[in-house]
Backbone as a printed PyTorch tensor [residue, N CA C, xyz], in Angstrom:
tensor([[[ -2.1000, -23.5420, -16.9830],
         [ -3.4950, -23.1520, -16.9550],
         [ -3.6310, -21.8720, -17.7730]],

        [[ -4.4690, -21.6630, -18.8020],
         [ -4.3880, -20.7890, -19.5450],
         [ -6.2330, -20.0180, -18.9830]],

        [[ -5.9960, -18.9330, -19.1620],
         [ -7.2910, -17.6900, -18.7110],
         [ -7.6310, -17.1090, -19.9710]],

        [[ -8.9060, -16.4530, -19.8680],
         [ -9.2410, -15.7750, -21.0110],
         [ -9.5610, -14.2850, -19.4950]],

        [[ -9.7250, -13.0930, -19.8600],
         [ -9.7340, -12.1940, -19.1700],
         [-10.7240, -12.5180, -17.9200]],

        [[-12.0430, -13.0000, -18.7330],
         [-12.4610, -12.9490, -17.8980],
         [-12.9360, -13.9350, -16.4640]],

        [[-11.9870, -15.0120, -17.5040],
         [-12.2690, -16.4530, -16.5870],
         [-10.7310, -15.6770, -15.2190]],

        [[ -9.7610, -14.9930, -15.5860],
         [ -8.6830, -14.3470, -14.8190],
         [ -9.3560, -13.5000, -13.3430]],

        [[-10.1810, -12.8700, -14.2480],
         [-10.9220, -11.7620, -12.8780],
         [-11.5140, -12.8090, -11.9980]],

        [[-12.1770, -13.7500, -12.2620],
         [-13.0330, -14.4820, -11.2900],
         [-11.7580, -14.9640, -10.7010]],

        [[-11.1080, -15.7770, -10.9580],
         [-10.0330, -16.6230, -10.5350],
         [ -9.3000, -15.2670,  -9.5160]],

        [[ -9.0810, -14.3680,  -9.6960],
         [ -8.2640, -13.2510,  -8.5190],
         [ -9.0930, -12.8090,  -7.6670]],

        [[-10.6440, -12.9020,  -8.1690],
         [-11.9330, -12.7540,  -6.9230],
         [-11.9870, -13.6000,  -5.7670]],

        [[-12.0190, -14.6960,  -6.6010],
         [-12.1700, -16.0150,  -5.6240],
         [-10.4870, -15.8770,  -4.6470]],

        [[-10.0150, -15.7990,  -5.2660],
         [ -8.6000, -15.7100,  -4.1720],
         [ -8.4900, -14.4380,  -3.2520]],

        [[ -9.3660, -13.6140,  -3.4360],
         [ -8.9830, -12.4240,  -2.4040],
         [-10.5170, -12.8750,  -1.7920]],

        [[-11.1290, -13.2230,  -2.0720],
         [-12.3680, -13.7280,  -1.4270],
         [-11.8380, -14.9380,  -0.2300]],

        [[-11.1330, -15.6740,  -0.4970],
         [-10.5990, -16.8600,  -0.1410],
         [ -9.5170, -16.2020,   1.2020]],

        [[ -9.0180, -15.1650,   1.0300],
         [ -7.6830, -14.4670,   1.7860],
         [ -8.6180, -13.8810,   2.6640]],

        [[ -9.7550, -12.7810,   2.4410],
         [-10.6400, -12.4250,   3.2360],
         [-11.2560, -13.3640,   4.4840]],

        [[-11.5490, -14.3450,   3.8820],
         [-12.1750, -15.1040,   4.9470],
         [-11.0760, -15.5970,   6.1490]],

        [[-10.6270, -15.3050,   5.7800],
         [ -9.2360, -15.4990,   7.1230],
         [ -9.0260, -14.7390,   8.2950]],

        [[-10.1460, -13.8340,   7.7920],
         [-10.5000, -13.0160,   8.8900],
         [-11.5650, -12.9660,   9.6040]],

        [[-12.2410, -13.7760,   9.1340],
         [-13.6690, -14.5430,   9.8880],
         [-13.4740, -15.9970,  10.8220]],

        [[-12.7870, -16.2750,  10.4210],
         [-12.2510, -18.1210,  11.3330],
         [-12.8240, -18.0390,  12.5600]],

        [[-11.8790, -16.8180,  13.4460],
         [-12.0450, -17.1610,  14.8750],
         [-12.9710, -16.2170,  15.3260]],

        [[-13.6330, -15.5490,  14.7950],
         [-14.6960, -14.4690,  15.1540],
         [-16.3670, -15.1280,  15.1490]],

        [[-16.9510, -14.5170,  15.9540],
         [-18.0790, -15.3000,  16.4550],
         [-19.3790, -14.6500,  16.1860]],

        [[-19.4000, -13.2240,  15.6290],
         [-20.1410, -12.2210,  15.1530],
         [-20.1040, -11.6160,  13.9800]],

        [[-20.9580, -11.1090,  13.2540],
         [-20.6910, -10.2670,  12.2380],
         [-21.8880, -10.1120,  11.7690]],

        [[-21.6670,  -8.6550,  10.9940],
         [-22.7400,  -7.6120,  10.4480],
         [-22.5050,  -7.3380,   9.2630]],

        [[-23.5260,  -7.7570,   8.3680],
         [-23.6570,  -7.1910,   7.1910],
         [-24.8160,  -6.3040,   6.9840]],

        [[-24.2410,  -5.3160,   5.6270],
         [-25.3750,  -4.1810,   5.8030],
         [-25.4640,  -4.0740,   3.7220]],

        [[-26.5750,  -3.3870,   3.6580],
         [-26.6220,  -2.9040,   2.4790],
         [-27.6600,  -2.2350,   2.5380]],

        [[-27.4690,  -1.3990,   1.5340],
         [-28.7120,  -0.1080,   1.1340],
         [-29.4020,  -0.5330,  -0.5660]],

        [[-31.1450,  -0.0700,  -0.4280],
         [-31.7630,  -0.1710,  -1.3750],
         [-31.6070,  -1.6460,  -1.6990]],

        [[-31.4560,  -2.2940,  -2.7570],
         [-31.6490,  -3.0990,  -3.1810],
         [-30.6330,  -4.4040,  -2.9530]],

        [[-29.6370,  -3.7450,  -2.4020],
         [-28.4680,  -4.4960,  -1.8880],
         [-28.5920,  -4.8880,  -0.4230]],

        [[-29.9470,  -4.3400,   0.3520],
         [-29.8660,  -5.1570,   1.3350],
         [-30.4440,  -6.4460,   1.5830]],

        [[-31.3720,  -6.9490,   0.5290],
         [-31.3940,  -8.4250,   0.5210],
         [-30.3820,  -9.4480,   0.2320]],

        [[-28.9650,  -8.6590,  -0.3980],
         [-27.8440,  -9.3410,  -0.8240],
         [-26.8870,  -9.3410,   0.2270]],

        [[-27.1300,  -8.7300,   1.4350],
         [-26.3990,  -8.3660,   2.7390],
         [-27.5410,  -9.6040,   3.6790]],

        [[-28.8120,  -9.6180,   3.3480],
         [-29.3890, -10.8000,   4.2920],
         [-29.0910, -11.8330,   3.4440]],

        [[-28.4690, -12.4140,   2.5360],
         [-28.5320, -13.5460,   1.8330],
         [-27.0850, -13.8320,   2.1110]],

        [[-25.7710, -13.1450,   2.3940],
         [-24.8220, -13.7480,   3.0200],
         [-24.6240, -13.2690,   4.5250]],

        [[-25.4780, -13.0420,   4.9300],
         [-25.4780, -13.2920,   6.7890],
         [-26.5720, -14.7360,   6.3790]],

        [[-26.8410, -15.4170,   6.2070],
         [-28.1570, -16.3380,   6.1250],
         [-27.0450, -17.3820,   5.9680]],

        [[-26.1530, -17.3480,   4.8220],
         [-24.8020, -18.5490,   4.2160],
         [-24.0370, -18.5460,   5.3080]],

        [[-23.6760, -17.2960,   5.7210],
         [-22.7410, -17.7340,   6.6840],
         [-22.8660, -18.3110,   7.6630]],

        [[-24.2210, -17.5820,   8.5990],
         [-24.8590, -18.9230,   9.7590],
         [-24.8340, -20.6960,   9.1850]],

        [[-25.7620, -20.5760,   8.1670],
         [-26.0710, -22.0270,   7.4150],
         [-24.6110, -22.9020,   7.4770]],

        [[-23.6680, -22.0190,   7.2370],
         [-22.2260, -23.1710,   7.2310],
         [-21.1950, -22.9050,   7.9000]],

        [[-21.1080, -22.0640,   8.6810],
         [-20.1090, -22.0060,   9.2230],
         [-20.0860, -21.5880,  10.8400]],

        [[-21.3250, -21.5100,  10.9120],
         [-22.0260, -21.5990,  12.6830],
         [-21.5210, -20.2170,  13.3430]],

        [[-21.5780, -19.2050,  12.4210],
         [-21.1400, -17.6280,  13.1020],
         [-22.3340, -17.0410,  13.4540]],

        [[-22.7380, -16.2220,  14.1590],
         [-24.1450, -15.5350,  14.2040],
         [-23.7380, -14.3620,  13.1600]],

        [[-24.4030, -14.1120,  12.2080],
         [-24.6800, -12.9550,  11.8770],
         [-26.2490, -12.6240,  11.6410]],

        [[-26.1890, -10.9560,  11.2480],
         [-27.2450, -10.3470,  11.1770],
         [-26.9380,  -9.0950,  10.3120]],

        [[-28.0630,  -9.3620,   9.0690],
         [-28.1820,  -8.0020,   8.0260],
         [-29.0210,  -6.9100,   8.5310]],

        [[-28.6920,  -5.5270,   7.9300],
         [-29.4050,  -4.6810,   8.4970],
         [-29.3220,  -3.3890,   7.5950]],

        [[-30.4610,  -2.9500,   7.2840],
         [-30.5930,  -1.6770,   6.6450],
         [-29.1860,  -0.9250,   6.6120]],

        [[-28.4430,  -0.6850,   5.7650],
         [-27.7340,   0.2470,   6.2170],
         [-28.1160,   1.7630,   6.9950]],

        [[-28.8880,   2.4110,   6.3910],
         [-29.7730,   3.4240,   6.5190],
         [-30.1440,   3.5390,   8.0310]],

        [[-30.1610,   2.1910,   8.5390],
         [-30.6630,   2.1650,  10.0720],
         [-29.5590,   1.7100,  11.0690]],

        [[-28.5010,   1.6420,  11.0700],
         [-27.1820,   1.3400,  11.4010],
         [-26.9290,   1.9200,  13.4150]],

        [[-27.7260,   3.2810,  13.0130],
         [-27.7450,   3.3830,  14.3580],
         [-28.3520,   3.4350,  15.2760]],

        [[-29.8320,   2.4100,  14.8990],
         [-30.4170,   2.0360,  15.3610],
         [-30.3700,   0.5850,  16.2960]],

        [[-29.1100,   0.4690,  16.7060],
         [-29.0850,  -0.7070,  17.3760],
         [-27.4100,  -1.4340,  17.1390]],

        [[-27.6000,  -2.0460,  15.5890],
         [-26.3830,  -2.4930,  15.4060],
         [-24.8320,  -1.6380,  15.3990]],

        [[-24.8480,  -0.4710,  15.5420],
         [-23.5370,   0.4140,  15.6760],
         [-23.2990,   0.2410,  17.1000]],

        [[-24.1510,   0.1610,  18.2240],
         [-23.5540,  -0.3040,  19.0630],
         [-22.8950,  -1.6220,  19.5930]],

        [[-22.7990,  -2.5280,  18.5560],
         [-22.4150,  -3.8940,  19.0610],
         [-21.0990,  -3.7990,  17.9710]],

        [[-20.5900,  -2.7250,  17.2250],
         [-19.2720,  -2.7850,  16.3170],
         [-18.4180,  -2.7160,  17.0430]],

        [[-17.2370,  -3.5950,  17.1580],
         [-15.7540,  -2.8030,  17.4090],
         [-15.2430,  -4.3010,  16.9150]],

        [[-13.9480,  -3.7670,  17.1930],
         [-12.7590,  -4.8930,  16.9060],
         [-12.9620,  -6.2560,  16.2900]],

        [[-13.6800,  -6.6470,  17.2280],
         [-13.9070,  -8.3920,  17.1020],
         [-15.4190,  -8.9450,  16.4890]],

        [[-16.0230,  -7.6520,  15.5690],
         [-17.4350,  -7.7600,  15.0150],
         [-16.9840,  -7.3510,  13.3300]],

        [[-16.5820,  -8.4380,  12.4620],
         [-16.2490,  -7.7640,  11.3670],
         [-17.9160,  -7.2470,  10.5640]],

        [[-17.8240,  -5.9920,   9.9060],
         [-18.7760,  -5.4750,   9.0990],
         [-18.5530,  -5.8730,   7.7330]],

        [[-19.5220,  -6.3890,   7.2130],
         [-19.2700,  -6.8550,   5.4720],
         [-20.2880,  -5.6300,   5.0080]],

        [[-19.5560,  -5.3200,   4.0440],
         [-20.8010,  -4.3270,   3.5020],
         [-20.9640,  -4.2760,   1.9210]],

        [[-22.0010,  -4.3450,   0.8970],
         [-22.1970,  -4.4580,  -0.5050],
         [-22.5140,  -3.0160,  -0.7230]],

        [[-21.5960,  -2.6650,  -1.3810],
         [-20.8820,  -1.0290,  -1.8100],
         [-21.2450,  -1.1150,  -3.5540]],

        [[-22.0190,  -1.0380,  -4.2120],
         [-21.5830,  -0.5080,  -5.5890],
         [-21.8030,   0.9770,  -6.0830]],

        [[-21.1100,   0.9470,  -6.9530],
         [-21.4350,   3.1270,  -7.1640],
         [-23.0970,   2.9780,  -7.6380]],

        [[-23.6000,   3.5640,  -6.9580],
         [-24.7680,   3.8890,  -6.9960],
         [-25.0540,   5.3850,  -6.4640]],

        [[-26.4550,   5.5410,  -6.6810],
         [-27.4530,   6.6630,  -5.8460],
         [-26.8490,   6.8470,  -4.5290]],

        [[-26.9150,   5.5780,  -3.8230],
         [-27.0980,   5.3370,  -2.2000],
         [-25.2900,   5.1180,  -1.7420]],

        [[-24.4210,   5.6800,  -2.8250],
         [-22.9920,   4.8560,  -2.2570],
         [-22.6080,   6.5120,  -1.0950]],

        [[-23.2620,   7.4210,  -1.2980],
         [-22.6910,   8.5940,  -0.3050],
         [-23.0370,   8.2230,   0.7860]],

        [[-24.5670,   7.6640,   0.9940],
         [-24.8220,   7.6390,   2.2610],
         [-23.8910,   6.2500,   2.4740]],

        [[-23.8780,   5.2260,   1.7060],
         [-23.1220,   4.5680,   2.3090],
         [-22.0350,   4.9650,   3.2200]],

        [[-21.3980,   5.5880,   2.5850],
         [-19.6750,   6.0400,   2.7030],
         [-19.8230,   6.3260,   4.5540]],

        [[-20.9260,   7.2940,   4.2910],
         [-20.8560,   7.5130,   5.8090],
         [-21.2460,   6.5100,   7.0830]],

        [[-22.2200,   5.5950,   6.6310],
         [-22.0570,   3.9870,   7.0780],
         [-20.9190,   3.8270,   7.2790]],

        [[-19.9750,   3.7410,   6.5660],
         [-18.5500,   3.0470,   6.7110],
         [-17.4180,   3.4560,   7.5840]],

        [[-17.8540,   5.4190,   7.9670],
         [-17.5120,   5.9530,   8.7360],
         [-17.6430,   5.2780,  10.0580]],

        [[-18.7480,   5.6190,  10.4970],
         [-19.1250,   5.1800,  11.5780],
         [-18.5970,   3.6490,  12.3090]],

        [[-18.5650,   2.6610,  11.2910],
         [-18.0700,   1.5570,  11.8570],
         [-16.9610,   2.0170,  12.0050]],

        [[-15.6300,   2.2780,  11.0830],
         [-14.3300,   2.8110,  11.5430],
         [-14.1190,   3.7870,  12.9150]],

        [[-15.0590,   4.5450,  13.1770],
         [-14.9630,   5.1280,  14.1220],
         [-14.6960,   4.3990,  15.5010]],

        [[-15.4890,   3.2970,  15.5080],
         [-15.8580,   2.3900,  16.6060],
         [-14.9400,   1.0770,  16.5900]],

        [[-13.9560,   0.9360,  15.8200],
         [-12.4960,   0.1550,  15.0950],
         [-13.4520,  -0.9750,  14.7760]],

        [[-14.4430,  -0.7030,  13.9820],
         [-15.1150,  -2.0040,  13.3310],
         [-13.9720,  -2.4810,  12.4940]],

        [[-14.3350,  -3.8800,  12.1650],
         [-13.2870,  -4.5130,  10.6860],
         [-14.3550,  -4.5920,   9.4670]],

        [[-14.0750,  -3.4080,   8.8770],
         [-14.6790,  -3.3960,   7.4020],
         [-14.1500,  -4.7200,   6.0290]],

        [[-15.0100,  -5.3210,   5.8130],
         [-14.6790,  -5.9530,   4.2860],
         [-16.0160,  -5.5400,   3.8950]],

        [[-15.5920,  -5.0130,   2.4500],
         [-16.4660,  -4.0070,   1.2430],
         [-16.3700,  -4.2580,   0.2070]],

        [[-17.3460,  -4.9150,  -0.5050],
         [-17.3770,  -5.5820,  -2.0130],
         [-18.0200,  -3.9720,  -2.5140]],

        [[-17.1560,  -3.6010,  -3.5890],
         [-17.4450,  -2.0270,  -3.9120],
         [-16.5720,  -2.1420,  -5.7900]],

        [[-17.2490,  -1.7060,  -6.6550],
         [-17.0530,  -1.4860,  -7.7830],
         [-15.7100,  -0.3790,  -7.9320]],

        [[-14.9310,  -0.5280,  -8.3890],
         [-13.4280,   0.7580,  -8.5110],
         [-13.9480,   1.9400,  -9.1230]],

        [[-15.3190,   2.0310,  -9.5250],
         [-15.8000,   3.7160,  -9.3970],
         [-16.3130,   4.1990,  -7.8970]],

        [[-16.3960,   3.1990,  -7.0630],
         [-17.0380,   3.4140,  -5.8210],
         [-15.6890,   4.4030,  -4.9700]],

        [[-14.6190,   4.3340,  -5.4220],
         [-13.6360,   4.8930,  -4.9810],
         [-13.0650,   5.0210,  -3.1390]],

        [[-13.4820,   3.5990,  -3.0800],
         [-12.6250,   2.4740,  -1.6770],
         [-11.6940,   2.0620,  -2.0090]],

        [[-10.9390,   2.4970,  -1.1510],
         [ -9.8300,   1.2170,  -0.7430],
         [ -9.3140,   1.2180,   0.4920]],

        [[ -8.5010,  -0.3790,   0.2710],
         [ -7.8470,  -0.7650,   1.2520],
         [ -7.2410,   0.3510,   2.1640]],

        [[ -7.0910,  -0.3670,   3.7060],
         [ -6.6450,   0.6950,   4.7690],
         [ -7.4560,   0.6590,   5.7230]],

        [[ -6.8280,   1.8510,   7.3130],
         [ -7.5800,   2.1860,   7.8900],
         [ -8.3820,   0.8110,   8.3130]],

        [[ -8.6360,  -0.5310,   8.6080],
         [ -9.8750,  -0.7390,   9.0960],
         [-10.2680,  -1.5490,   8.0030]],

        [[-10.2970,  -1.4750,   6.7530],
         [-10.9670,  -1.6740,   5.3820],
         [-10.3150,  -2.6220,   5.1130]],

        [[-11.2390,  -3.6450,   4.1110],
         [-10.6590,  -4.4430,   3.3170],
         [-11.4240,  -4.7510,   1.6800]],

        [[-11.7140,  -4.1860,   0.7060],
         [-12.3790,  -3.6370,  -0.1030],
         [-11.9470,  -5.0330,  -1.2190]],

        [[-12.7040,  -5.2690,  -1.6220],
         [-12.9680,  -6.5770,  -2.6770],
         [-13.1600,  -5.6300,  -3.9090]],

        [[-12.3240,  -5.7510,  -5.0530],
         [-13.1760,  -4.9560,  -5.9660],
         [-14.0660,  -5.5840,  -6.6400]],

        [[-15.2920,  -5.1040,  -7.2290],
         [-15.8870,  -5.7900,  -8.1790],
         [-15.8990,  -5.2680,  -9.3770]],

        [[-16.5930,  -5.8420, -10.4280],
         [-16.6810,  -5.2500, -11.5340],
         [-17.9290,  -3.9660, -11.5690]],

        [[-17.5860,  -3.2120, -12.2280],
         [-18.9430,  -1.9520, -12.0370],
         [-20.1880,  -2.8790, -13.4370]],

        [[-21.3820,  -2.6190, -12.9110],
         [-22.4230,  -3.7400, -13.7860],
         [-23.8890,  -2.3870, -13.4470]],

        [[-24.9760,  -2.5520, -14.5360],
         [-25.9490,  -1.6480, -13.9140],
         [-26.5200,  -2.0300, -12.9180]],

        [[-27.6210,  -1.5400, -12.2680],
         [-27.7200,  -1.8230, -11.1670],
         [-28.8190,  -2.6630, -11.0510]],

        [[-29.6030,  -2.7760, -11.7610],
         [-30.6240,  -3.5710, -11.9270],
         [-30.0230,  -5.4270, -11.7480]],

        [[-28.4500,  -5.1070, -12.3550],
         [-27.8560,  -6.5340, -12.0770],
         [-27.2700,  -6.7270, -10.7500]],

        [[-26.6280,  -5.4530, -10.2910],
         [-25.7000,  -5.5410,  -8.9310],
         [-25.9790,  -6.6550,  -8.0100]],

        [[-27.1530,  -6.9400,  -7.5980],
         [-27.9150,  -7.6490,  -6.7290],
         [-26.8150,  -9.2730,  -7.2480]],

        [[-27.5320,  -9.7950,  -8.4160],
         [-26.5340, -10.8570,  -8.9120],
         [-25.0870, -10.9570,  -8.5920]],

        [[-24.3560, -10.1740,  -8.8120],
         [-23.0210, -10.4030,  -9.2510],
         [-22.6940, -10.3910,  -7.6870]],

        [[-22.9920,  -9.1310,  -7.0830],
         [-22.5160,  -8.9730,  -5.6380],
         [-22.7980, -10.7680,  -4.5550]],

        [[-24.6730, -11.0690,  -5.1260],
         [-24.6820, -12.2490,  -3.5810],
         [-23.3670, -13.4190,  -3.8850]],

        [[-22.9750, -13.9530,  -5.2840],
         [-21.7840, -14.6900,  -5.2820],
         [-20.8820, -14.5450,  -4.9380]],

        [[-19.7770, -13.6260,  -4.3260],
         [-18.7690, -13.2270,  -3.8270],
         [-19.0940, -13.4230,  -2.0840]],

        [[-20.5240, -13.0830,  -1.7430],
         [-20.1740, -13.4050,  -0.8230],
         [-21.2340, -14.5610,  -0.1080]],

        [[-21.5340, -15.1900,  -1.3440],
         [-21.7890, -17.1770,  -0.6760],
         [-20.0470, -17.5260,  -0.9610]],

        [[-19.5690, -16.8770,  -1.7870],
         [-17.9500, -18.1530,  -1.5330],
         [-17.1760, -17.5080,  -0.2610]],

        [[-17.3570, -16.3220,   0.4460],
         [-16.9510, -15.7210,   1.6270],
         [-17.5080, -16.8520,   2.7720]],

        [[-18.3200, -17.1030,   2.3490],
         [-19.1040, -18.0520,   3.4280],
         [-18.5290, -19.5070,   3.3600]],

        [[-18.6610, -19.6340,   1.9650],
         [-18.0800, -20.8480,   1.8700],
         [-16.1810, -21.2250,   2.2280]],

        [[-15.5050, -20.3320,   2.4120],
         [-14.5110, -20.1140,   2.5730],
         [-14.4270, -20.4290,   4.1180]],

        [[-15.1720, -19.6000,   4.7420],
         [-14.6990, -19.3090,   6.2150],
         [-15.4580, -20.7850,   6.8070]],

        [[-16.3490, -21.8230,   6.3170],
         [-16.7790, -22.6930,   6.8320],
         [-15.5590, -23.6680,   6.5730]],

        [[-14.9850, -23.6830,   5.2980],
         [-13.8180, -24.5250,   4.8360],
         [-12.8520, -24.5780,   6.2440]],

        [[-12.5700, -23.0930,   6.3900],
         [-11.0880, -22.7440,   7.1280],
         [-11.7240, -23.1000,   8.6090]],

        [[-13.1060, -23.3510,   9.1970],
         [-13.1600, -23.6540,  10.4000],
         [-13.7320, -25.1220,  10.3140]],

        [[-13.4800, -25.8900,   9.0020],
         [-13.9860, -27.3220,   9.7060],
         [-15.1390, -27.9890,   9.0840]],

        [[-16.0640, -27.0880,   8.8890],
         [-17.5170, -27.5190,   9.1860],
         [-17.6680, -28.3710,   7.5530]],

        [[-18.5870, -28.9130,   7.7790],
         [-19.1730, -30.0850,   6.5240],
         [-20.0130, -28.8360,   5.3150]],

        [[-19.3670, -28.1320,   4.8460],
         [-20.1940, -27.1240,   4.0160],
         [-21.2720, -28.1550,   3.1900]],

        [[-21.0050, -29.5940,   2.9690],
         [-21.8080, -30.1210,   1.7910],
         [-23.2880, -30.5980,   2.6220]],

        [[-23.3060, -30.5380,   3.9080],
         [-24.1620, -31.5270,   4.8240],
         [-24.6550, -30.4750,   6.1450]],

        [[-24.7490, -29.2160,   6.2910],
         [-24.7160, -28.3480,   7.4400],
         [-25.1510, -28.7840,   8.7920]],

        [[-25.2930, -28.6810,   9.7960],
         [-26.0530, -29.2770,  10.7750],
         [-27.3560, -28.9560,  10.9570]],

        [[-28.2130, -29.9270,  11.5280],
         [-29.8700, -28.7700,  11.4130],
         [-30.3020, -27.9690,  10.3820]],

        [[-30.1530, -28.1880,   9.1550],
         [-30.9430, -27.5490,   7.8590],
         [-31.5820, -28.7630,   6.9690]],

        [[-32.5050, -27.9370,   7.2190],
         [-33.7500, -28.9800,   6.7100],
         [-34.3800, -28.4900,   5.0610]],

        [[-34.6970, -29.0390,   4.4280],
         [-35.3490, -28.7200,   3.6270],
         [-36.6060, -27.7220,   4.3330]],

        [[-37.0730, -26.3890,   3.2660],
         [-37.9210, -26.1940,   3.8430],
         [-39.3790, -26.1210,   2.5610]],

        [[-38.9590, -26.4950,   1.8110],
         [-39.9610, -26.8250,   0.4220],
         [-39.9350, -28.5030,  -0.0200]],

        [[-42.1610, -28.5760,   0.8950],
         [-42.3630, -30.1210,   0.6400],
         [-43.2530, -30.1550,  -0.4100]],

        [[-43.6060, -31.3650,  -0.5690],
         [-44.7710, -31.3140,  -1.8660],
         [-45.8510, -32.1560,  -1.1930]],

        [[-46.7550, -31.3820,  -1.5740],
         [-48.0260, -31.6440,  -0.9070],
         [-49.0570, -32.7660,  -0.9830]]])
């Protein structure tokens, strides 16, 4: 199998994407968060992951973290969080605190200027650094195949979900 660079990066995404979800199988909860513009990309894979793989999750402001959802973190509630270097990655950081504090299980799709890593609690996906006007893009694919992964590894019919209906008819 021959790669060109960049067909390589996807191909080592998808496999640490693929290794990640191995940590979702037997867990029955989870929280995703994002700030500014990245938190519709934090409700768009809590939305995949319910849709296929029958986990409850729920997105949430990062910004508002302790308003409710910091108390339901520990151990057995992994936190996904969409990290790129941005404006908003300080306050993130301290988001990320807080779950560690409470032995949340961090996985963090974060650009290698975002300056995460692995450890501690963490499990940091790198991405490519992109402006930000794109981030939104690049970030929700990494984690529909997170979704799609963890429905694989528990079973479920990813092609056929249960109870999802079309919700656009023609009139």
């Amino acid at each position: 199998m021959c790669f060109g660079s960049k067909e390589l990066i996807a191909w080592a995404m998808d496999k640490t994407v693929e290794k990640v979800a191995e940590l979702f199988a037997e867990k029955h909860h989870t929280l995703f968060l994002g700030r500014g513009a990245q938190y519709p990309v934090a409700m768009e894979g809590a939305l995949k992951l319910k849709e296929i793989s029958y986990i409850h999750a729920e997105a949430y402001p990062a910004g508002e973290l302790k308003h409710g959802p910091l108390a339901l973190v520990d151990a057995d509630m992994p936190v996904v969080t969409v990290a790129p270097n941005n404006e908003l990655l300080e306050k993130l950081k301290s988001n990320l605190q807080e779950v560690r504090a409470r032995g949340g299980q961090l996985i963090v799709f974060a650009d290698g200027a975002a300056g995460l890593g692995n450890g501690e609690g963490a499990h940091v996906i790198n991405m490519p650094h992109i402006h930000d006007v794109l981030a939104p893009i690049l970030y929700t694919v990494p984690l529909q195949l997170l979704s799609y992964y963890v429905a694989v590894l528990k079973g479920t019919d990813v092609d056929q979900p249960r109870n999802l209906a079309k919700s656009v008819t023609v009139e």
